[in-house]
Coordinates of C-alpha atoms in Angstrom, one line a residue:
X1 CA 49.2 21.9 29.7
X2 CA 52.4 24.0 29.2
X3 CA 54.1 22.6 26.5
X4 CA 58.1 25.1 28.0
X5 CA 58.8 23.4 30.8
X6 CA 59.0 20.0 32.6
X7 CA 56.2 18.1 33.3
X8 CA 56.1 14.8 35.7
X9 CA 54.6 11.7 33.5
X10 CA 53.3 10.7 37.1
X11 CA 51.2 13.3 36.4
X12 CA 50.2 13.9 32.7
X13 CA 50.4 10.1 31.7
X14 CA 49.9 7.5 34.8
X15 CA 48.5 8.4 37.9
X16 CA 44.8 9.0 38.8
X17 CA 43.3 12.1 39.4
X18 CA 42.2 10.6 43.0
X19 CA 46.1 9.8 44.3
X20 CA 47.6 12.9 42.4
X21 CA 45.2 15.5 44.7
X22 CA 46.7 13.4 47.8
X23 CA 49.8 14.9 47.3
X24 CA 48.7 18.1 45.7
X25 CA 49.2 21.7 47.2
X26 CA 45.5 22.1 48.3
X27 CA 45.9 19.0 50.0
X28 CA 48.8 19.3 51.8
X29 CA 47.8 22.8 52.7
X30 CA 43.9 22.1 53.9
X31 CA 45.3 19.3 56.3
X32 CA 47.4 22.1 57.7
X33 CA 44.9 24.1 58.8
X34 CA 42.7 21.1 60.1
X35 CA 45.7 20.0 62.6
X36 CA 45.9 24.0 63.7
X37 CA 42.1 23.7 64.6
X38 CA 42.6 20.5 66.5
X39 CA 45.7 22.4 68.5
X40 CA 43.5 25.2 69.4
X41 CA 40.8 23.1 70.0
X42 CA 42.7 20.8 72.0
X43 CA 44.6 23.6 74.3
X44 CA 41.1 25.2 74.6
X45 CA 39.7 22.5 76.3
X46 CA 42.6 21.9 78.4
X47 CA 42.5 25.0 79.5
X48 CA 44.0 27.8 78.0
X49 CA 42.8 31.3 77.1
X50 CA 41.0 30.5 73.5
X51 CA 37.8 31.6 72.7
X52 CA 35.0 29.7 70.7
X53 CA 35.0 33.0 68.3
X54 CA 38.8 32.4 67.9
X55 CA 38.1 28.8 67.1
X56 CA 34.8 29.6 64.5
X57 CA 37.2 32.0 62.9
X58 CA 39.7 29.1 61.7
X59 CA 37.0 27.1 60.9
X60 CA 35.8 29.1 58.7
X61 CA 38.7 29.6 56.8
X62 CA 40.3 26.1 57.0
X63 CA 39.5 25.7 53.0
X64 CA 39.8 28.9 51.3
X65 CA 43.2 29.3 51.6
X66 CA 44.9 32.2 50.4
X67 CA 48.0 30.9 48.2
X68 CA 49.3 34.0 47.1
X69 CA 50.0 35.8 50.5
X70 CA 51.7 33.0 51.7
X71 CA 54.1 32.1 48.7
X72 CA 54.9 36.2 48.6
X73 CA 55.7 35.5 52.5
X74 CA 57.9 33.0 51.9
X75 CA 59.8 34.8 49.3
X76 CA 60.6 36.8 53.2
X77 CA 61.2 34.1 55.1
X78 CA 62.3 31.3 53.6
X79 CA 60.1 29.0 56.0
X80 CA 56.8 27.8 54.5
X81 CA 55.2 26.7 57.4
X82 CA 55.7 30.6 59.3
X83 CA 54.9 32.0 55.7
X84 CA 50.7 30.0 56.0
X85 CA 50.9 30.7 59.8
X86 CA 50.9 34.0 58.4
X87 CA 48.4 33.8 55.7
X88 CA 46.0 32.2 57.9
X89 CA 46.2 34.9 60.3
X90 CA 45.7 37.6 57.4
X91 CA 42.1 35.9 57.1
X92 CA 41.7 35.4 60.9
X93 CA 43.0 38.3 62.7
X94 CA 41.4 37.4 65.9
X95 CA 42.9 33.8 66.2
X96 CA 46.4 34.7 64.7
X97 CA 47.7 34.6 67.7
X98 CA 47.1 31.4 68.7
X99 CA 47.7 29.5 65.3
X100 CA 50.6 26.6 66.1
X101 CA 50.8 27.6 69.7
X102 CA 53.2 25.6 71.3
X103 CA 54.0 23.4 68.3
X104 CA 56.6 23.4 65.5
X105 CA 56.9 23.1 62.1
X106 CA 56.2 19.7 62.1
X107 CA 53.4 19.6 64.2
X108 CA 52.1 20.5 60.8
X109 CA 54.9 18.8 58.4
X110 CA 55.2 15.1 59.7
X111 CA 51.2 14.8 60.6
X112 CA 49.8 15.9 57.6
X113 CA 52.8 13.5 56.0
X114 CA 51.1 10.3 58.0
X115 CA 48.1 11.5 56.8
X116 CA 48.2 11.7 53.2
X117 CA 50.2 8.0 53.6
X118 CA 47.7 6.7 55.2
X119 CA 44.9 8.1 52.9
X120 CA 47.4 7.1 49.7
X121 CA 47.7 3.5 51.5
X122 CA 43.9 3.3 51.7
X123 CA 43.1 3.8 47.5
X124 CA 46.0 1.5 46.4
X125 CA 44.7 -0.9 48.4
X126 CA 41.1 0.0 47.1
X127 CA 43.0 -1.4 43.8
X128 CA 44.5 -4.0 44.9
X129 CA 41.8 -5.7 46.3
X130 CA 40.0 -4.9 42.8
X131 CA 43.2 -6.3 40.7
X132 CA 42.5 -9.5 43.1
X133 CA 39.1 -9.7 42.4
X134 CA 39.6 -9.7 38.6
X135 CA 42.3 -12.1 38.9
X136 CA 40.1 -14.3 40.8
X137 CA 37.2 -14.2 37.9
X138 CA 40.2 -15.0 35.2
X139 CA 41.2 -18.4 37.5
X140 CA 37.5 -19.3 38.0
X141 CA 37.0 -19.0 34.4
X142 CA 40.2 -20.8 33.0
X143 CA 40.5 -23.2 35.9
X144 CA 40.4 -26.5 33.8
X145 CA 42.2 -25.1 30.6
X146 CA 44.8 -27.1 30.3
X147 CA 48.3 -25.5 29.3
X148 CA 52.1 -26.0 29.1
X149 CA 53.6 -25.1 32.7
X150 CA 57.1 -23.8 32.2
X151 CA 60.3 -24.4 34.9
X152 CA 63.3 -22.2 33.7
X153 CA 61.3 -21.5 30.3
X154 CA 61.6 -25.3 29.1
X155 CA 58.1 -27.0 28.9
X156 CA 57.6 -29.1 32.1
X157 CA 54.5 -30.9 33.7
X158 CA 51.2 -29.8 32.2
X159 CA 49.0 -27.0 35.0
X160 CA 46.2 -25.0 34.5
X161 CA 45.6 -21.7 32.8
X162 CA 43.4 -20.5 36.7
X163 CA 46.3 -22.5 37.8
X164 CA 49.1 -19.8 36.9
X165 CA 46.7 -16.7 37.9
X166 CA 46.4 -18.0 41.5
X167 CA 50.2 -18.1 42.2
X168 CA 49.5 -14.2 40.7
X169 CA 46.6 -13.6 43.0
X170 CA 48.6 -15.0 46.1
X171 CA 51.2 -12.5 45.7
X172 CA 48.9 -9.7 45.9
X173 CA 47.1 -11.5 48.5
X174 CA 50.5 -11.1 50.4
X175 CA 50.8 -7.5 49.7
X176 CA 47.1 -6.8 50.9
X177 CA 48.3 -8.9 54.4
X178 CA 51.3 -6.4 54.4
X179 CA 49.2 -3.4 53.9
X180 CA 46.7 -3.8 56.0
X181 CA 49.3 -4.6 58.7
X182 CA 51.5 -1.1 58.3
X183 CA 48.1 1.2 57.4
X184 CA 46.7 -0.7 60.9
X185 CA 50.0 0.7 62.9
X186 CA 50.1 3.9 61.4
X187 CA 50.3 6.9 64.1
X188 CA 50.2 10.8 64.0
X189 CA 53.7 12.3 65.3
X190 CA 51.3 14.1 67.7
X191 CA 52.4 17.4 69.3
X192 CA 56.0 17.2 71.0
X193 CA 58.2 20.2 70.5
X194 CA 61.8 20.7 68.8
X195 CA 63.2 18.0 70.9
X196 CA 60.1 15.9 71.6
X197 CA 60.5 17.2 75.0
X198 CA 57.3 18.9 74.6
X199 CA 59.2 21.4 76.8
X200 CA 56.7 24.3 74.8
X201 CA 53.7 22.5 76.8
X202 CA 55.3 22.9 80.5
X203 CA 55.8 26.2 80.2
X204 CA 52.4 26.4 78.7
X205 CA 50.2 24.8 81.3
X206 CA 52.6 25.6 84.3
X207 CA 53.9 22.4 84.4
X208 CA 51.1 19.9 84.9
X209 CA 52.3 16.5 83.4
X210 CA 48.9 15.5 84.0
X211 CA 47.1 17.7 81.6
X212 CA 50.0 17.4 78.7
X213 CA 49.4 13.9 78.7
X214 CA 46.2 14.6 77.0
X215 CA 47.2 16.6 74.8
X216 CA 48.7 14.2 71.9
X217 CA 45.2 11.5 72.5
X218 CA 43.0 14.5 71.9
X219 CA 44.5 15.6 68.6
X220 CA 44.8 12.0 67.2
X221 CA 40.9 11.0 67.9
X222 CA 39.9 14.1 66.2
X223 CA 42.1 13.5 63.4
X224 CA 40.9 10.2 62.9
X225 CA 44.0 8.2 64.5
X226 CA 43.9 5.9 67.3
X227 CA 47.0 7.3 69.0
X228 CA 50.4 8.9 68.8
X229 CA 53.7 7.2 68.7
X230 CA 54.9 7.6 72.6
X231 CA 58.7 8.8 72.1
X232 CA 60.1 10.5 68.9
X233 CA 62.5 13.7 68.4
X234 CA 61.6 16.6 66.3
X235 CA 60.0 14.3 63.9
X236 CA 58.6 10.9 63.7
X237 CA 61.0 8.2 63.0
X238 CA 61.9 8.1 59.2
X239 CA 61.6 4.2 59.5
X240 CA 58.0 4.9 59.4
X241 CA 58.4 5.9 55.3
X242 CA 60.8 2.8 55.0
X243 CA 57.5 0.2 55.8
X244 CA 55.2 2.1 54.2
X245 CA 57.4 2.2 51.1
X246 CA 58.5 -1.9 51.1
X247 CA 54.8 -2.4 51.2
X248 CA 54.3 -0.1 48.0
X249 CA 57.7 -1.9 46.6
X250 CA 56.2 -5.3 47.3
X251 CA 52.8 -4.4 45.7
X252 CA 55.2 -3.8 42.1
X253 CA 57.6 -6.8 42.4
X254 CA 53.9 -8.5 42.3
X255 CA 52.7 -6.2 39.3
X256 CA 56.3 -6.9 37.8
X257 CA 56.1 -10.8 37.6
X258 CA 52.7 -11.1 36.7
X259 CA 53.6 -8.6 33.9
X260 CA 56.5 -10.7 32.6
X261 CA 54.7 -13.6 32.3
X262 CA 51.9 -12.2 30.2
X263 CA 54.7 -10.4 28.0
X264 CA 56.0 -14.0 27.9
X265 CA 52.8 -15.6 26.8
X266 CA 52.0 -12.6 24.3
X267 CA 55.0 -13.9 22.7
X268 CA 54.4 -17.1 22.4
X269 CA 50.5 -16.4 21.4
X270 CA 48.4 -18.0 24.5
X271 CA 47.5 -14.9 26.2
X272 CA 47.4 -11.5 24.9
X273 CA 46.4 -7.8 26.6
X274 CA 44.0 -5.7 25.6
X275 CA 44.6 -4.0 22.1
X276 CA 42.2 -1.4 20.8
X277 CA 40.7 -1.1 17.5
X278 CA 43.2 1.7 16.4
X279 CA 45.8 0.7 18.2
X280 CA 49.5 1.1 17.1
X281 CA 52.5 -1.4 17.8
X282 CA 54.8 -0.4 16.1
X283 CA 55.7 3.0 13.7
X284 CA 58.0 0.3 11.5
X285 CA 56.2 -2.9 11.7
X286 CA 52.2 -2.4 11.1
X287 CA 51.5 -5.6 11.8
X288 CA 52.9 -5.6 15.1
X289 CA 50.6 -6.4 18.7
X290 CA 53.3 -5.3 21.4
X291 CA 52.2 -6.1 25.2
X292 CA 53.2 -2.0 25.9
X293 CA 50.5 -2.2 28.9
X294 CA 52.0 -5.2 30.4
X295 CA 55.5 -3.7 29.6
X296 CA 54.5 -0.3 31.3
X297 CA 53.7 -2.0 34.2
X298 CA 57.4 -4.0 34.5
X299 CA 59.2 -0.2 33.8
X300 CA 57.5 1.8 36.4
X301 CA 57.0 -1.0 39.4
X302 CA 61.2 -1.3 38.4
X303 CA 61.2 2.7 39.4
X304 CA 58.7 1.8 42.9
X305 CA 60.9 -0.6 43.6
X306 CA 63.9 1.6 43.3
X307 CA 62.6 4.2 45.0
X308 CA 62.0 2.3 48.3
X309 CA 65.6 2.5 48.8
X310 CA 64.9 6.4 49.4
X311 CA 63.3 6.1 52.6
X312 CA 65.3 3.5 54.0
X313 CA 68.8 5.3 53.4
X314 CA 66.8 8.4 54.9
X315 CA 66.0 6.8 57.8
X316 CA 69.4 5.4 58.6
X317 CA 70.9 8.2 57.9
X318 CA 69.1 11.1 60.5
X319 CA 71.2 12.4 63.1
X320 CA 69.9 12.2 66.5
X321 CA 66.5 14.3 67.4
X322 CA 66.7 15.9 63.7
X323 CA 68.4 16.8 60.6
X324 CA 67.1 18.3 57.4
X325 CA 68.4 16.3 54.7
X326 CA 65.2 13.7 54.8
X327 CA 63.1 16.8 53.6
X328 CA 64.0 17.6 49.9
X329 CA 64.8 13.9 49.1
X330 CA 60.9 12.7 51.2
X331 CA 59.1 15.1 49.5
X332 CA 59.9 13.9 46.1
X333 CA 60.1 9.8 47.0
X334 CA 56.9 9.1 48.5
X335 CA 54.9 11.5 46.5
X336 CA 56.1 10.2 43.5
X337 CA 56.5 6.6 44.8
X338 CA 52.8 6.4 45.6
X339 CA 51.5 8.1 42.4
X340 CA 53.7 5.4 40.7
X341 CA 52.0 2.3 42.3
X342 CA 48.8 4.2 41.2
X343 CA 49.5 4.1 37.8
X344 CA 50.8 0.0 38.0
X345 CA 47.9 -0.7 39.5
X346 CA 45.6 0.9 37.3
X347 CA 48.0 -0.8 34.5
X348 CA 47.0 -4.4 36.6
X349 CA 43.3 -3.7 36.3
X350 CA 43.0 -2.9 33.1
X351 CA 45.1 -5.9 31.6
X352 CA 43.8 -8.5 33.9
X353 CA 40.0 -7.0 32.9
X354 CA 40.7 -7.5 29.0
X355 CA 42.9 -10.7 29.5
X356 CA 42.4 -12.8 25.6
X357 CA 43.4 -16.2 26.6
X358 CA 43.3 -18.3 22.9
X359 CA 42.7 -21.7 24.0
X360 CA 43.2 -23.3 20.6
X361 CA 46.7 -22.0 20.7
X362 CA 47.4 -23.2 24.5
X363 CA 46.3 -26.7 23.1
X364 CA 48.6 -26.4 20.0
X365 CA 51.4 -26.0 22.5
X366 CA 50.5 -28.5 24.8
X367 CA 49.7 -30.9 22.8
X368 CA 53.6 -30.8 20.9
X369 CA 55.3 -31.6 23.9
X370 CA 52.3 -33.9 25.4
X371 CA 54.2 -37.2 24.0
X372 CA 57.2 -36.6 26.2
X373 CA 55.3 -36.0 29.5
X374 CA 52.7 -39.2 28.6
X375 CA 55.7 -41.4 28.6
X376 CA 55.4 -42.5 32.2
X377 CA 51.8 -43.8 31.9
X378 CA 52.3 -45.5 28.6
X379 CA 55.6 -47.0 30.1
X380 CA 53.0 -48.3 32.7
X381 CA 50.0 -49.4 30.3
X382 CA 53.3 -51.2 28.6
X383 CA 54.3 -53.5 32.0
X384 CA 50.7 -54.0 32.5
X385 CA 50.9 -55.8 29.2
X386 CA 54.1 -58.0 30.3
X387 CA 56.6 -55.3 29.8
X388 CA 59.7 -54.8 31.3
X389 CA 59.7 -51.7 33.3
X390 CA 63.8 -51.0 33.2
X391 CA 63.8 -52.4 28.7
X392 CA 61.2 -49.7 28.4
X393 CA 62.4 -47.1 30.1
X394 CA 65.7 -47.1 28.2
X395 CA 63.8 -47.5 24.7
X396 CA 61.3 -44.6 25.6
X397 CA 64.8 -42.5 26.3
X398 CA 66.1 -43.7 23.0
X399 CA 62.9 -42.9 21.0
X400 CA 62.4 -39.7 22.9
X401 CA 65.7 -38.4 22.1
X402 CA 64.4 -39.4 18.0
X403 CA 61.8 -37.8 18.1
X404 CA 62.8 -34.6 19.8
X405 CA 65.7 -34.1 16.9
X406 CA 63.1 -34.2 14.3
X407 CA 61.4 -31.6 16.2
X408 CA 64.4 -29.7 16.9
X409 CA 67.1 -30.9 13.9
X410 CA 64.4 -30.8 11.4
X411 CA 61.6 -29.0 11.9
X412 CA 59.2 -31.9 11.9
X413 CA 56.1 -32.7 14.4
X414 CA 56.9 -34.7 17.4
X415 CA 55.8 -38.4 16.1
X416 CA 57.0 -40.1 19.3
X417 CA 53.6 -41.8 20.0
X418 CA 54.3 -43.0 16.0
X419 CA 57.4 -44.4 17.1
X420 CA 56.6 -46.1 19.9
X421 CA 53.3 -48.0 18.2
X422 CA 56.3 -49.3 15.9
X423 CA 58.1 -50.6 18.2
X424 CA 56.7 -53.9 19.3
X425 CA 58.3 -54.5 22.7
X426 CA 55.4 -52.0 24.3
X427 CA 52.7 -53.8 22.5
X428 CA 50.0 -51.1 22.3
X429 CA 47.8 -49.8 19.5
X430 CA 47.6 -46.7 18.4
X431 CA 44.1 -46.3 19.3
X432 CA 45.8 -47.1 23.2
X433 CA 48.2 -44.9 23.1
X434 CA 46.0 -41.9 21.5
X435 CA 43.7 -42.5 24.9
X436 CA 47.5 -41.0 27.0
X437 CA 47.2 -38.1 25.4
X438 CA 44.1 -36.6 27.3
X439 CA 45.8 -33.3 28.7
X440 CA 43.7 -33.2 32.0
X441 CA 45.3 -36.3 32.6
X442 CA 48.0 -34.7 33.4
X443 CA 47.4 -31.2 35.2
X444 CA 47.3 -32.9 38.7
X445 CA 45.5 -31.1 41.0
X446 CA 45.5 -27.5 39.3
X447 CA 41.4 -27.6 39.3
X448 CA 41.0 -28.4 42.5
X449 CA 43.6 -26.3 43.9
X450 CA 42.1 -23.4 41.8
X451 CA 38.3 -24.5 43.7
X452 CA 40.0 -24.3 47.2
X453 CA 42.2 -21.5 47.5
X454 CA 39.7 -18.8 45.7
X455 CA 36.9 -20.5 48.1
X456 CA 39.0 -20.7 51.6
X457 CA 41.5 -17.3 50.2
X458 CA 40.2 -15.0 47.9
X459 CA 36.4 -15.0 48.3
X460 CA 36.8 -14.2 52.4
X461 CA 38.9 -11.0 51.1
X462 CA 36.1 -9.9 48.4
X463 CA 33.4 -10.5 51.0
X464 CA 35.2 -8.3 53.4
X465 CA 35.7 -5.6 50.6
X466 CA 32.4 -5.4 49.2
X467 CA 31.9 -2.2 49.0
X468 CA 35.2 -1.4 47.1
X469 CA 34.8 -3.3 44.3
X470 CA 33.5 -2.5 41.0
X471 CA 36.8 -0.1 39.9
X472 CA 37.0 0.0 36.8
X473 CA 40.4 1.9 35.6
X474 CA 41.1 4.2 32.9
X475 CA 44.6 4.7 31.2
X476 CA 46.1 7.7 28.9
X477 CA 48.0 6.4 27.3

């Protein structure tokens, strides 16, 4: 690591080794050579005058590629895709006259980009299926844990600890839905000229339309793609980045709000993130456990989230068949944008894997604010008993409103169930009113709708992706 200059925390603090060689030089470069072979190979078998020695001699140079020639090249020409044309036929002087025949620069350019999107799109969503698989094992676990359930942060009807991971776990489900809709539609740019005219191609096979129909099919199957997009200028449309970027966006909002939450239960002391043996939070306050994993994950999906704007202002703002203003601004947003989403889900798996849920805690919690939500069934055990319904529910309000100021005025424990054994119009024991205050009483459904959805949902999805699961993720910091 050089300590002199800037380095990208992408790099040196959140992304994985896997998604930063995506995007890395080699990469990039590699996939070049691969598309120049499937040109040749393509126009050689359409007819043209290219020879099987010619084609052997860029196969055998489509790895070791020779950095230095082409970035002193460039230094000529300004243009890096002429200055590896040119280092590729340095190492294959009997081909070089055939490398990118027909094509321009990005034959090479927009291909390789769908490419490494699609092969960036492939190990996030290796992760995401993982996060969902862990979340899925927390929900199972905690399903019947009863716990506070908050509307606008103010305690409110009792759910389930599994309860609150599955509206987690749908999120990402949505997500998955939504990547594996945009990685499905994915297409290569193909070969089509300046203009996508593919003018090049008529003058290169004498004008048989026949024959330069073939031509795009031929290099999408052996790159690996089921087709090309039919009609585009110089470059695929830039609303291609937009959708793949709102999907990488929507896979952080996710990340985001499950990562407020936990920071929100850390805080009040239900849940807490993992926290290592020798683990600092705080260089004032020693005794601190900050959620900084949790907190991590909320700053960098905010900067995916941004960063989706990039594409989508791109892509409105090309001028007709091309303009060069999407280049400077692409190559740093989806890069970057993808090694961030990385590093959030790595973040996700690693938190939701060493979740600490303290139960006794949770039960603490509920069990303070219990009284309030018990009220309607003890109203009702009361009318059973002769009650009037209407008398009660005004003297429940007025004891309720007691007992919450000497919660809230003076620091006492809620002793509404006190009260109300003292009053004699409900007429019930304590012993009757201590059997209301059974929490699962009052979670609804929250079991069962844990049962269902991982059964008909989640366990479909981890059937499906079998073979993917098992990541495990390591952080750096």
């Amino acid at each position: 690591m050089s300590y002199d200059k800037y380095a990208s925390p992408l790099s040196e603090r959140y992304a994985s080794k896997e998604m930063q060689y995506i995007f890395s030089p080699e990469k990039k470069f590699r996939t070049w050579r691969r598309l120049w072979i499937a040109l040749a190979e393509t126009e050689k078998e359409l007819g043209l005058d290219i020879t099987d020695e010619q084609i052997g001699e860029l196969k055998a140079h489509k790895d070791d590629i020779n950095f230095e020639v082409a970035k002193e090249k460039e230094k000529e020409v300004r243009h890096d895709v002429m200055s590896h044309v040119y280092a590729y036929g340095v190492q294959c002087p009997k081909a070089k006259g055939i490398i990118h025949l027909g094509a321009t620069s990005c034959y090479v350019g927009d291909n390789t980009d769908i490419i490494l999107m699609s092969e960036a799109l492939r190990l996030v969503r290796t992760k995401l299926v993982n996060v969902i698989a862990e979340l899925a094992s927390f929900a199972e676990k905690y399903k019947a844990l009863p716990t506070l359930a908050f509307t606008h942060f103010q305690p409110a009807q009792p759910t389930t600890v599994g309860k609150r991971a599955t509206l987690w776990t749908q999120e990402f489900l949505m997500d998955l839905e939504d990547l594996d809709y945009v990685l499905g539609t994915l297409k290569l740019l193909g070969s089509k000229g300046t203009t996508g005219t593919q003018a090049s191609f008529l003058e290169l096979f004498d004008g048989d339309q026949e024959t330069i129909d073939k031509i795009d099919p031929m290099i999408a199957e052996k790159m690996g793609f089921s087709a090309c997009y039919p009609v585009s200028g110089q470059t695929y449309s830039r609303k291609v980045d937009t959708r793949v970027m709102n999907v990488v966006a929507g896979i952080a909002a996710s990340a985001h709000k499950m990562s407020n939450d936990i920071r929100l239960l850390q805080h009040l002391k239900e849940v807490e993130e993992p926290f290592e043996k020798n683990q600092i939070g705080s260089s004032a306050m020693a005794y601190k456990r900050n959620p900084m994993r949790s907190e991590r994950i909320a700053s960098i999906s905010r900067y995916v989230m941004i960063d989706a704007l990039n594409p989508a202002i791109t892509s409105a703002t090309q001028w007709f068949e091309r303009t060069l203003d999407d280049s400077a601004n692409k190559r740093l947003s989806i890069a970057e944008g993808f090694l961030a989403i990385d590093g959030v889900l790595d973040l996700c798996l690693n938190v939701v894997d060493g979740l600490v849920v303290y139960d006794k805690v949770i039960t603490k919690h509920l069990m303070s604010e219990l009284p309030f939500m018990a009220t309607e069934n003890i109203m009702m055990d009361a009318v059973k008993k002769g009650g009037d319904r209407q008398e009660l529910h005004e003297r429940i309000r007025q004891l309720s409103m007691e007992a919450g100021a000497n919660v809230k005025k003076n620091g006492l424990e809620n002793n509404l169930l006190e009260l109300i054994a003292a009053d004699e119009s409900f007429g019930l024991t304590p012993e009757e009113l201590a059997g209301a205050m059974d929490p699962s009483k009052y979670t609804g459904r929250a079991e069962l709708q844990v049962e269902k959805f991982l059964k008909d949902f989640v366990e479909p999805v981890l059937e499906e992706n079998r073979e993917v699961l098992g990541v495990k993720a390591e952080i750096n910091v």
